Amino acid sequence: MLTKIVLSSQGPAMIAYEEFGRGPVIVFFTGAWVRPRIFKTLILSLSKQYRVIVPHIPPFGESTLTSSHITFDEYGMLFSTFIRSLHISSCCIVGHSFGGMVALYTAFHCKNVKKILLVNPMMEEFCPPKDTKEYLHIFYRV
């Protein structure tokens, strides 16, 4: 079922997301132009033990932004707000392709992210924060 939530951390944005199952939370970011149905078998399998939340990354899917340009850092702030707005105190995030970059920057901004899994991430534009120690902590967070 598609749900929509309006956020205003990076200017007004409407984030559409799908939610499956119950249990510990996994937030699953798909690649650009990739609909969650591509991962239907995986999502349904995970939803037997986990609450799986699959946001549509704007401007892809059903989500929208008022700005025509957004940086990965701004995506990270936006989805950190998204996670907190759903009252998620602890989660694992999975990012595929373009969604891997969004997941990585979300982990920088959201201390509620305990683990991160990147699947074939788009890394050529990755610019870690100036404080490399801050960058490394997300890979060692338990």
mmCIF file of N, CA and C in Angstrom:
data_model
loop_
_atom_site.group_PDB
_atom_site.id
_atom_site.type_symbol
_atom_site.label_atom_id
_atom_site.label_comp_id
_atom_site.label_asym_id
_atom_site.label_seq_id
_atom_site.Cartn_x
_atom_site.Cartn_y
_atom_site.Cartn_z
ATOM 1 N N MET A 1 0.844 -1.182 0.000
ATOM 2 C CA MET A 1 0.000 0.000 0.000
ATOM 3 C C MET A 1 0.886 1.241 0.000
ATOM 4 N N LEU A 2 0.571 2.181 -0.848
ATOM 5 C CA LEU A 2 1.353 3.403 -0.972
ATOM 6 C C LEU A 2 0.845 4.437 0.025
ATOM 7 N N THR A 3 1.764 4.982 0.833
ATOM 8 C CA THR A 3 1.459 6.023 1.800
ATOM 9 C C THR A 3 2.275 7.243 1.426
ATOM 10 N N LYS A 4 1.761 8.425 1.735
ATOM 11 C CA LYS A 4 2.481 9.656 1.426
ATOM 12 C C LYS A 4 2.606 10.495 2.683
ATOM 13 N N ILE A 5 3.771 11.136 2.841
ATOM 14 C CA ILE A 5 4.031 11.987 3.995
ATOM 15 C C ILE A 5 4.702 13.270 3.502
ATOM 16 N N VAL A 6 4.300 14.398 4.055
ATOM 17 C CA VAL A 6 4.879 15.684 3.662
ATOM 18 C C VAL A 6 5.934 16.073 4.687
ATOM 19 N N LEU A 7 7.132 16.394 4.213
ATOM 20 C CA LEU A 7 8.246 16.805 5.062
ATOM 21 C C LEU A 7 8.698 18.192 4.628
ATOM 22 N N SER A 8 9.358 18.904 5.528
ATOM 23 C CA SER A 8 9.820 20.245 5.148
ATOM 24 C C SER A 8 11.263 20.519 5.537
ATOM 25 N N SER A 9 12.076 19.486 5.742
ATOM 26 C CA SER A 9 13.469 19.704 6.142
ATOM 27 C C SER A 9 14.296 20.351 5.031
ATOM 28 N N GLN A 10 14.050 20.005 3.790
ATOM 29 C CA GLN A 10 14.789 20.550 2.652
ATOM 30 C C GLN A 10 13.805 21.241 1.712
ATOM 31 N N GLY A 11 12.992 22.090 2.248
ATOM 32 C CA GLY A 11 11.903 22.641 1.458
ATOM 33 C C GLY A 11 10.805 21.599 1.441
ATOM 34 N N PRO A 12 9.586 22.008 1.105
ATOM 35 C CA PRO A 12 8.491 21.043 1.111
ATOM 36 C C PRO A 12 8.773 19.870 0.175
ATOM 37 N N ALA A 13 8.574 18.684 0.686
ATOM 38 C CA ALA A 13 8.736 17.472 -0.103
ATOM 39 C C ALA A 13 7.629 16.509 0.298
ATOM 40 N N MET A 14 7.151 15.756 -0.663
ATOM 41 C CA MET A 14 6.184 14.717 -0.376
ATOM 42 C C MET A 14 6.873 13.394 -0.681
ATOM 43 N N ILE A 15 7.005 12.575 0.345
ATOM 44 C CA ILE A 15 7.655 11.282 0.176
ATOM 45 C C ILE A 15 6.584 10.198 0.171
ATOM 46 N N ALA A 16 6.536 9.463 -0.925
ATOM 47 C CA ALA A 16 5.655 8.299 -1.022
ATOM 48 C C ALA A 16 6.479 7.085 -0.603
ATOM 49 N N TYR A 17 5.851 6.184 0.124
ATOM 50 C CA TYR A 17 6.576 4.986 0.535
ATOM 51 C C TYR A 17 5.619 3.819 0.670
ATOM 52 N N GLU A 18 6.200 2.633 0.592
ATOM 53 C CA GLU A 18 5.441 1.407 0.774
ATOM 54 C C GLU A 18 5.987 0.710 2.013
ATOM 55 N N GLU A 19 5.105 0.035 2.715
ATOM 56 C CA GLU A 19 5.488 -0.608 3.975
ATOM 57 C C GLU A 19 4.951 -2.035 3.993
ATOM 58 N N PHE A 20 5.802 -2.948 4.449
ATOM 59 C CA PHE A 20 5.457 -4.364 4.475
ATOM 60 C C PHE A 20 5.924 -4.968 5.796
ATOM 61 N N GLY A 21 5.158 -5.867 6.374
ATOM 62 C CA GLY A 21 5.582 -6.665 7.517
ATOM 63 C C GLY A 21 5.656 -5.917 8.833
ATOM 64 N N ARG A 22 6.169 -6.644 9.833
ATOM 65 C CA ARG A 22 6.349 -6.121 11.192
ATOM 66 C C ARG A 22 7.664 -6.649 11.752
ATOM 67 N N GLY A 23 8.179 -5.921 12.726
ATOM 68 C CA GLY A 23 9.413 -6.338 13.376
ATOM 69 C C GLY A 23 10.460 -5.246 13.282
ATOM 70 N N PRO A 24 11.731 -5.627 13.466
ATOM 71 C CA PRO A 24 12.814 -4.649 13.318
ATOM 72 C C PRO A 24 12.734 -4.002 11.933
ATOM 73 N N VAL A 25 13.142 -2.748 11.853
ATOM 74 C CA VAL A 25 12.922 -1.965 10.629
ATOM 75 C C VAL A 25 14.101 -2.029 9.661
ATOM 76 N N ILE A 26 13.756 -2.245 8.392
ATOM 77 C CA ILE A 26 14.700 -2.110 7.280
ATOM 78 C C ILE A 26 14.126 -1.041 6.360
ATOM 79 N N VAL A 27 14.916 -0.002 6.078
ATOM 80 C CA VAL A 27 14.522 1.005 5.096
ATOM 81 C C VAL A 27 15.302 0.679 3.824
ATOM 82 N N PHE A 28 14.594 0.436 2.744
ATOM 83 C CA PHE A 28 15.180 -0.050 1.498
ATOM 84 C C PHE A 28 15.087 1.026 0.431
ATOM 85 N N PHE A 29 16.255 1.572 0.022
ATOM 86 C CA PHE A 29 16.316 2.585 -1.035
ATOM 87 C C PHE A 29 16.673 1.898 -2.355
ATOM 88 N N THR A 30 15.778 1.989 -3.335
ATOM 89 C CA THR A 30 16.055 1.394 -4.639
ATOM 90 C C THR A 30 16.822 2.388 -5.510
ATOM 91 N N GLY A 31 17.274 1.931 -6.644
ATOM 92 C CA GLY A 31 17.980 2.802 -7.574
ATOM 93 C C GLY A 31 17.028 3.763 -8.274
ATOM 94 N N ALA A 32 17.591 4.732 -8.986
ATOM 95 C CA ALA A 32 16.792 5.693 -9.745
ATOM 96 C C ALA A 32 15.958 4.949 -10.782
ATOM 97 N N TRP A 33 14.722 5.375 -10.970
ATOM 98 C CA TRP A 33 13.795 4.792 -11.927
ATOM 99 C C TRP A 33 13.498 3.316 -11.668
ATOM 100 N N VAL A 34 13.845 2.822 -10.491
ATOM 101 C CA VAL A 34 13.566 1.426 -10.145
ATOM 102 C C VAL A 34 12.390 1.407 -9.171
ATOM 103 N N ARG A 35 11.325 0.797 -9.555
ATOM 104 C CA ARG A 35 10.154 0.682 -8.685
ATOM 105 C C ARG A 35 10.360 -0.481 -7.706
ATOM 106 N N PRO A 36 9.777 -0.379 -6.525
ATOM 107 C CA PRO A 36 9.915 -1.457 -5.541
ATOM 108 C C PRO A 36 9.478 -2.824 -6.052
ATOM 109 N N ARG A 37 8.558 -2.872 -7.015
ATOM 110 C CA ARG A 37 8.083 -4.173 -7.499
ATOM 111 C C ARG A 37 9.209 -5.018 -8.096
ATOM 112 N N ILE A 38 10.296 -4.379 -8.524
ATOM 113 C CA ILE A 38 11.446 -5.123 -9.044
ATOM 114 C C ILE A 38 12.024 -6.029 -7.945
ATOM 115 N N PHE A 39 11.925 -5.566 -6.697
ATOM 116 C CA PHE A 39 12.457 -6.310 -5.560
ATOM 117 C C PHE A 39 11.348 -7.010 -4.767
ATOM 118 N N LYS A 40 10.204 -7.224 -5.406
ATOM 119 C CA LYS A 40 9.030 -7.770 -4.721
ATOM 120 C C LYS A 40 9.336 -9.065 -3.966
ATOM 121 N N THR A 41 10.000 -10.014 -4.603
ATOM 122 C CA THR A 41 10.297 -11.304 -3.962
ATOM 123 C C THR A 41 11.159 -11.104 -2.721
ATOM 124 N N LEU A 42 12.189 -10.279 -2.826
ATOM 125 C CA LEU A 42 13.071 -10.003 -1.691
ATOM 126 C C LEU A 42 12.317 -9.286 -0.578
ATOM 127 N N ILE A 43 11.565 -8.253 -0.937
ATOM 128 C CA ILE A 43 10.827 -7.476 0.064
ATOM 129 C C ILE A 43 9.815 -8.359 0.803
ATOM 130 N N LEU A 44 9.068 -9.182 0.069
ATOM 131 C CA LEU A 44 8.085 -10.055 0.712
ATOM 132 C C LEU A 44 8.747 -11.101 1.607
ATOM 133 N N SER A 45 9.901 -11.589 1.194
ATOM 134 C CA SER A 45 10.651 -12.541 2.024
ATOM 135 C C SER A 45 11.125 -11.875 3.318
ATOM 136 N N LEU A 46 11.691 -10.677 3.194
ATOM 137 C CA LEU A 46 12.154 -9.941 4.379
ATOM 138 C C LEU A 46 10.993 -9.570 5.300
ATOM 139 N N SER A 47 9.830 -9.283 4.710
ATOM 140 C CA SER A 47 8.690 -8.821 5.511
ATOM 141 C C SER A 47 8.116 -9.907 6.415
ATOM 142 N N LYS A 48 8.570 -11.132 6.260
ATOM 143 C CA LYS A 48 8.144 -12.201 7.176
ATOM 144 C C LYS A 48 8.752 -12.014 8.562
ATOM 145 N N GLN A 49 9.903 -11.322 8.629
ATOM 146 C CA GLN A 49 10.588 -11.109 9.908
ATOM 147 C C GLN A 49 10.831 -9.640 10.224
ATOM 148 N N TYR A 50 10.676 -8.763 9.235
ATOM 149 C CA TYR A 50 11.031 -7.362 9.406
ATOM 150 C C TYR A 50 9.913 -6.447 8.908
ATOM 151 N N ARG A 51 9.923 -5.241 9.418
ATOM 152 C CA ARG A 51 9.089 -4.167 8.870
ATOM 153 C C ARG A 51 9.944 -3.516 7.790
ATOM 154 N N VAL A 52 9.557 -3.650 6.547
ATOM 155 C CA VAL A 52 10.328 -3.137 5.418
ATOM 156 C C VAL A 52 9.631 -1.890 4.872
ATOM 157 N N ILE A 53 10.359 -0.782 4.867
ATOM 158 C CA ILE A 53 9.840 0.481 4.370
ATOM 159 C C ILE A 53 10.624 0.843 3.112
ATOM 160 N N VAL A 54 9.904 1.079 2.027
ATOM 161 C CA VAL A 54 10.543 1.369 0.745
ATOM 162 C C VAL A 54 10.075 2.744 0.252
ATOM 163 N N PRO A 55 10.873 3.785 0.552
ATOM 164 C CA PRO A 55 10.495 5.117 0.065
ATOM 165 C C PRO A 55 10.818 5.276 -1.417
ATOM 166 N N HIS A 56 10.005 6.055 -2.081
ATOM 167 C CA HIS A 56 10.293 6.441 -3.468
ATOM 168 C C HIS A 56 11.184 7.676 -3.379
ATOM 169 N N ILE A 57 12.377 7.602 -3.924
ATOM 170 C CA ILE A 57 13.316 8.719 -3.862
ATOM 171 C C ILE A 57 12.884 9.775 -4.885
ATOM 172 N N PRO A 58 12.621 11.009 -4.424
ATOM 173 C CA PRO A 58 12.230 12.041 -5.395
ATOM 174 C C PRO A 58 13.404 12.415 -6.297
ATOM 175 N N PRO A 59 13.173 12.711 -7.536
ATOM 176 C CA PRO A 59 11.890 12.881 -8.215
ATOM 177 C C PRO A 59 11.384 11.604 -8.864
ATOM 178 N N PHE A 60 11.857 10.453 -8.431
ATOM 179 C CA PHE A 60 11.471 9.173 -9.033
ATOM 180 C C PHE A 60 10.244 8.623 -8.317
ATOM 181 N N GLY A 61 9.485 7.825 -9.008
ATOM 182 C CA GLY A 61 8.304 7.228 -8.398
ATOM 183 C C GLY A 61 7.250 8.275 -8.093
ATOM 184 N N GLU A 62 6.585 8.117 -6.965
ATOM 185 C CA GLU A 62 5.467 8.972 -6.603
ATOM 186 C C GLU A 62 5.857 10.141 -5.696
ATOM 187 N N SER A 63 7.129 10.252 -5.319
ATOM 188 C CA SER A 63 7.578 11.333 -4.440
ATOM 189 C C SER A 63 7.855 12.600 -5.236
ATOM 190 N N THR A 64 7.720 13.760 -4.573
ATOM 191 C CA THR A 64 7.951 15.036 -5.248
ATOM 192 C C THR A 64 8.769 15.976 -4.370
ATOM 193 N N LEU A 65 9.463 16.883 -5.024
ATOM 194 C CA LEU A 65 10.214 17.961 -4.369
ATOM 195 C C LEU A 65 9.794 19.280 -4.990
ATOM 196 N N THR A 66 9.942 20.369 -4.232
ATOM 197 C CA THR A 66 9.669 21.679 -4.823
ATOM 198 C C THR A 66 10.902 22.196 -5.560
ATOM 199 N N SER A 67 12.084 21.713 -5.183
ATOM 200 C CA SER A 67 13.324 22.124 -5.830
ATOM 201 C C SER A 67 13.630 21.167 -6.976
ATOM 202 N N SER A 68 14.189 21.698 -8.053
ATOM 203 C CA SER A 68 14.534 20.837 -9.182
ATOM 204 C C SER A 68 15.918 20.213 -9.023
ATOM 205 N N HIS A 69 16.685 20.655 -8.030
ATOM 206 C CA HIS A 69 18.027 20.124 -7.800
ATOM 207 C C HIS A 69 18.186 19.790 -6.321
ATOM 208 N N ILE A 70 18.742 18.629 -6.056
ATOM 209 C CA ILE A 70 18.997 18.217 -4.677
ATOM 210 C C ILE A 70 20.319 17.453 -4.643
ATOM 211 N N THR A 71 21.137 17.727 -3.648
ATOM 212 C CA THR A 71 22.423 17.035 -3.507
ATOM 213 C C THR A 71 22.217 15.757 -2.688
ATOM 214 N N PHE A 72 23.217 14.891 -2.723
ATOM 215 C CA PHE A 72 23.121 13.679 -1.906
ATOM 216 C C PHE A 72 23.092 14.022 -0.425
ATOM 217 N N ASP A 73 23.812 15.057 -0.035
ATOM 218 C CA ASP A 73 23.783 15.479 1.361
ATOM 219 C C ASP A 73 22.369 15.922 1.746
ATOM 220 N N GLU A 74 21.696 16.631 0.858
ATOM 221 C CA GLU A 74 20.314 17.057 1.122
ATOM 222 C C GLU A 74 19.363 15.861 1.148
ATOM 223 N N TYR A 75 19.603 14.876 0.280
ATOM 224 C CA TYR A 75 18.822 13.632 0.359
ATOM 225 C C TYR A 75 19.005 13.001 1.744
ATOM 226 N N GLY A 76 20.245 12.985 2.219
ATOM 227 C CA GLY A 76 20.522 12.406 3.536
ATOM 228 C C GLY A 76 19.748 13.104 4.642
ATOM 229 N N MET A 77 19.721 14.432 4.600
ATOM 230 C CA MET A 77 18.963 15.186 5.603
ATOM 231 C C MET A 77 17.461 14.925 5.463
ATOM 232 N N LEU A 78 16.980 14.876 4.222
ATOM 233 C CA LEU A 78 15.565 14.636 3.973
ATOM 234 C C LEU A 78 15.132 13.276 4.524
ATOM 235 N N PHE A 79 15.895 12.236 4.222
ATOM 236 C CA PHE A 79 15.494 10.897 4.661
ATOM 237 C C PHE A 79 15.794 10.646 6.136
ATOM 238 N N SER A 80 16.711 11.395 6.713
ATOM 239 C CA SER A 80 16.886 11.353 8.166
ATOM 240 C C SER A 80 15.611 11.883 8.829
ATOM 241 N N THR A 81 15.084 12.978 8.303
ATOM 242 C CA THR A 81 13.817 13.530 8.795
ATOM 243 C C THR A 81 12.679 12.536 8.568
ATOM 244 N N PHE A 82 12.668 11.894 7.418
ATOM 245 C CA PHE A 82 11.654 10.884 7.095
ATOM 246 C C PHE A 82 11.662 9.758 8.136
ATOM 247 N N ILE A 83 12.832 9.229 8.436
ATOM 248 C CA ILE A 83 12.954 8.130 9.410
ATOM 249 C C ILE A 83 12.461 8.578 10.778
ATOM 250 N N ARG A 84 12.875 9.763 11.205
ATOM 251 C CA ARG A 84 12.423 10.273 12.505
ATOM 252 C C ARG A 84 10.921 10.541 12.518
ATOM 253 N N SER A 85 10.369 11.010 11.392
ATOM 254 C CA SER A 85 8.930 11.312 11.341
ATOM 255 C C SER A 85 8.082 10.052 11.458
ATOM 256 N N LEU A 86 8.641 8.909 11.105
ATOM 257 C CA LEU A 86 7.935 7.630 11.265
ATOM 258 C C LEU A 86 8.183 7.023 12.650
ATOM 259 N N HIS A 87 8.871 7.784 13.522
ATOM 260 C CA HIS A 87 9.168 7.360 14.903
ATOM 261 C C HIS A 87 9.948 6.047 14.951
ATOM 262 N N ILE A 88 10.913 5.932 14.035
ATOM 263 C CA ILE A 88 11.777 4.751 13.987
ATOM 264 C C ILE A 88 12.991 5.043 14.852
ATOM 265 N N SER A 89 13.146 4.291 15.929
ATOM 266 C CA SER A 89 14.260 4.552 16.846
ATOM 267 C C SER A 89 15.530 3.810 16.439
ATOM 268 N N SER A 90 15.383 2.755 15.657
ATOM 269 C CA SER A 90 16.534 1.960 15.235
ATOM 270 C C SER A 90 16.190 1.266 13.925
ATOM 271 N N CYS A 91 17.125 1.323 12.974
ATOM 272 C CA CYS A 91 16.851 0.644 11.707
ATOM 273 C C CYS A 91 18.152 0.273 11.009
ATOM 274 N N CYS A 92 17.990 -0.614 10.057
ATOM 275 C CA CYS A 92 19.043 -0.963 9.106
ATOM 276 C C CYS A 92 18.593 -0.353 7.783
ATOM 277 N N ILE A 93 19.520 0.190 7.013
ATOM 278 C CA ILE A 93 19.137 0.684 5.697
ATOM 279 C C ILE A 93 19.898 -0.083 4.623
ATOM 280 N N VAL A 94 19.189 -0.335 3.536
ATOM 281 C CA VAL A 94 19.740 -1.022 2.375
ATOM 282 C C VAL A 94 19.612 -0.064 1.210
ATOM 283 N N GLY A 95 20.689 0.086 0.453
ATOM 284 C CA GLY A 95 20.651 0.967 -0.701
ATOM 285 C C GLY A 95 21.190 0.277 -1.932
ATOM 286 N N HIS A 96 20.416 0.340 -3.008
ATOM 287 C CA HIS A 96 20.816 -0.247 -4.278
ATOM 288 C C HIS A 96 21.099 0.857 -5.289
ATOM 289 N N SER A 97 22.263 0.815 -5.939
ATOM 290 C CA SER A 97 22.642 1.742 -7.007
ATOM 291 C C SER A 97 22.541 3.187 -6.521
ATOM 292 N N PHE A 98 21.737 4.022 -7.166
ATOM 293 C CA PHE A 98 21.551 5.410 -6.751
ATOM 294 C C PHE A 98 21.073 5.457 -5.299
ATOM 295 N N GLY A 99 20.219 4.514 -4.927
ATOM 296 C CA GLY A 99 19.731 4.426 -3.554
ATOM 297 C C GLY A 99 20.843 4.144 -2.559
ATOM 298 N N GLY A 100 21.951 3.569 -3.020
ATOM 299 C CA GLY A 100 23.113 3.346 -2.147
ATOM 300 C C GLY A 100 23.719 4.659 -1.685
ATOM 301 N N MET A 101 23.787 5.619 -2.588
ATOM 302 C CA MET A 101 24.309 6.936 -2.213
ATOM 303 C C MET A 101 23.355 7.627 -1.249
ATOM 304 N N VAL A 102 22.066 7.532 -1.521
ATOM 305 C CA VAL A 102 21.068 8.124 -0.627
ATOM 306 C C VAL A 102 21.159 7.466 0.747
ATOM 307 N N ALA A 103 21.307 6.150 0.781
ATOM 308 C CA ALA A 103 21.432 5.419 2.051
ATOM 309 C C ALA A 103 22.682 5.857 2.815
ATOM 310 N N LEU A 104 23.776 5.999 2.118
ATOM 311 C CA LEU A 104 25.033 6.384 2.753
ATOM 312 C C LEU A 104 24.930 7.765 3.397
ATOM 313 N N TYR A 105 24.409 8.728 2.663
ATOM 314 C CA TYR A 105 24.271 10.073 3.217
ATOM 315 C C TYR A 105 23.198 10.132 4.302
ATOM 316 N N THR A 106 22.173 9.301 4.201
ATOM 317 C CA THR A 106 21.175 9.233 5.265
ATOM 318 C C THR A 106 21.823 8.743 6.548
ATOM 319 N N ALA A 107 22.700 7.760 6.429
ATOM 320 C CA ALA A 107 23.399 7.244 7.614
ATOM 321 C C ALA A 107 24.271 8.319 8.265
ATOM 322 N N PHE A 108 24.834 9.232 7.480
ATOM 323 C CA PHE A 108 25.622 10.336 8.055
ATOM 324 C C PHE A 108 24.770 11.214 8.947
ATOM 325 N N HIS A 109 23.520 11.405 8.537
ATOM 326 C CA HIS A 109 22.650 12.365 9.214
ATOM 327 C C HIS A 109 21.720 11.758 10.245
ATOM 328 N N CYS A 110 21.599 10.447 10.274
ATOM 329 C CA CYS A 110 20.605 9.815 11.147
ATOM 330 C C CYS A 110 21.259 8.802 12.075
ATOM 331 N N LYS A 111 21.327 9.144 13.333
ATOM 332 C CA LYS A 111 21.934 8.241 14.322
ATOM 333 C C LYS A 111 21.051 7.031 14.605
ATOM 334 N N ASN A 112 19.820 7.036 14.106
ATOM 335 C CA ASN A 112 18.919 5.896 14.288
ATOM 336 C C ASN A 112 19.309 4.727 13.381
ATOM 337 N N VAL A 113 20.162 4.998 12.404
ATOM 338 C CA VAL A 113 20.630 3.948 11.498
ATOM 339 C C VAL A 113 21.737 3.171 12.206
ATOM 340 N N LYS A 114 21.489 1.892 12.422
ATOM 341 C CA LYS A 114 22.462 1.061 13.141
ATOM 342 C C LYS A 114 23.350 0.259 12.202
ATOM 343 N N LYS A 115 22.818 -0.098 11.039
ATOM 344 C CA LYS A 115 23.595 -0.859 10.056
ATOM 345 C C LYS A 115 23.213 -0.390 8.667
ATOM 346 N N ILE A 116 24.152 -0.566 7.747
ATOM 347 C CA ILE A 116 23.912 -0.163 6.365
ATOM 348 C C ILE A 116 24.453 -1.249 5.440
ATOM 349 N N LEU A 117 23.690 -1.546 4.405
ATOM 350 C CA LEU A 117 24.096 -2.512 3.396
ATOM 351 C C LEU A 117 23.962 -1.842 2.039
ATOM 352 N N LEU A 118 25.053 -1.762 1.301
ATOM 353 C CA LEU A 118 25.050 -1.148 -0.028
ATOM 354 C C LEU A 118 25.166 -2.245 -1.075
ATOM 355 N N VAL A 119 24.264 -2.237 -2.044
ATOM 356 C CA VAL A 119 24.238 -3.232 -3.103
ATOM 357 C C VAL A 119 24.517 -2.522 -4.422
ATOM 358 N N ASN A 120 25.681 -2.812 -5.007
ATOM 359 C CA ASN A 120 26.082 -2.185 -6.264
ATOM 360 C C ASN A 120 25.883 -0.667 -6.217
ATOM 361 N N PRO A 121 26.476 -0.009 -5.205
ATOM 362 C CA PRO A 121 26.221 1.428 -5.041
ATOM 363 C C PRO A 121 26.906 2.271 -6.114
ATOM 364 N N MET A 122 26.284 3.381 -6.421
ATOM 365 C CA MET A 122 26.844 4.372 -7.328
ATOM 366 C C MET A 122 27.800 5.215 -6.485
ATOM 367 N N MET A 123 29.096 5.011 -6.619
ATOM 368 C CA MET A 123 30.051 5.649 -5.710
ATOM 369 C C MET A 123 30.941 6.693 -6.355
ATOM 370 N N GLU A 124 30.861 6.912 -7.651
ATOM 371 C CA GLU A 124 31.824 7.804 -8.295
ATOM 372 C C GLU A 124 31.736 9.247 -7.823
ATOM 373 N N GLU A 125 30.604 9.660 -7.283
ATOM 374 C CA GLU A 125 30.476 11.041 -6.829
ATOM 375 C C GLU A 125 30.561 11.154 -5.313
ATOM 376 N N PHE A 126 30.975 10.097 -4.660
ATOM 377 C CA PHE A 126 30.985 10.092 -3.200
ATOM 378 C C PHE A 126 32.031 11.049 -2.638
ATOM 379 N N CYS A 127 31.614 11.930 -1.767
ATOM 380 C CA CYS A 127 32.496 12.879 -1.097
ATOM 381 C C CYS A 127 32.253 12.767 0.399
ATOM 382 N N PRO A 128 33.097 12.033 1.102
ATOM 383 C CA PRO A 128 32.863 11.885 2.542
ATOM 384 C C PRO A 128 32.998 13.221 3.255
ATOM 385 N N PRO A 129 32.401 13.318 4.433
ATOM 386 C CA PRO A 129 32.553 14.550 5.211
ATOM 387 C C PRO A 129 34.025 14.856 5.449
ATOM 388 N N LYS A 130 34.310 16.094 5.753
ATOM 389 C CA LYS A 130 35.697 16.495 5.976
ATOM 390 C C LYS A 130 36.327 15.721 7.119
ATOM 391 N N ASP A 131 35.523 15.365 8.102
ATOM 392 C CA ASP A 131 36.013 14.597 9.241
ATOM 393 C C ASP A 131 35.916 13.112 8.894
ATOM 394 N N THR A 132 37.015 12.525 8.462
ATOM 395 C CA THR A 132 37.022 11.132 8.049
ATOM 396 C C THR A 132 36.596 10.216 9.184
ATOM 397 N N LYS A 133 36.910 10.579 10.403
ATOM 398 C CA LYS A 133 36.492 9.773 11.554
ATOM 399 C C LYS A 133 34.966 9.682 11.591
ATOM 400 N N GLU A 134 34.285 10.792 11.298
ATOM 401 C CA GLU A 134 32.822 10.805 11.254
ATOM 402 C C GLU A 134 32.330 9.897 10.122
ATOM 403 N N TYR A 135 33.019 9.884 9.006
ATOM 404 C CA TYR A 135 32.673 9.031 7.878
ATOM 405 C C TYR A 135 32.798 7.558 8.252
ATOM 406 N N LEU A 136 33.874 7.186 8.902
ATOM 407 C CA LEU A 136 34.118 5.779 9.222
ATOM 408 C C LEU A 136 33.166 5.223 10.267
ATOM 409 N N HIS A 137 32.615 6.073 11.132
ATOM 410 C CA HIS A 137 31.787 5.551 12.210
ATOM 411 C C HIS A 137 30.552 4.817 11.698
ATOM 412 N N ILE A 138 30.020 5.169 10.541
ATOM 413 C CA ILE A 138 28.820 4.476 10.076
ATOM 414 C C ILE A 138 29.123 3.034 9.656
ATOM 415 N N PHE A 139 30.359 2.755 9.298
ATOM 416 C CA PHE A 139 30.707 1.398 8.906
ATOM 417 C C PHE A 139 30.998 0.513 10.108
ATOM 418 N N TYR A 140 31.213 1.128 11.254
ATOM 419 C CA TYR A 140 31.516 0.362 12.461
ATOM 420 C C TYR A 140 30.429 0.469 13.502
ATOM 421 N N ARG A 141 29.334 1.157 13.184
ATOM 422 C CA ARG A 141 28.232 1.311 14.118
ATOM 423 C C ARG A 141 27.598 -0.042 14.366
ATOM 424 N N VAL A 142 27.341 -0.351 15.593
ATOM 425 C CA VAL A 142 26.720 -1.651 15.938
ATOM 426 C C VAL A 142 25.370 -1.421 16.534
#
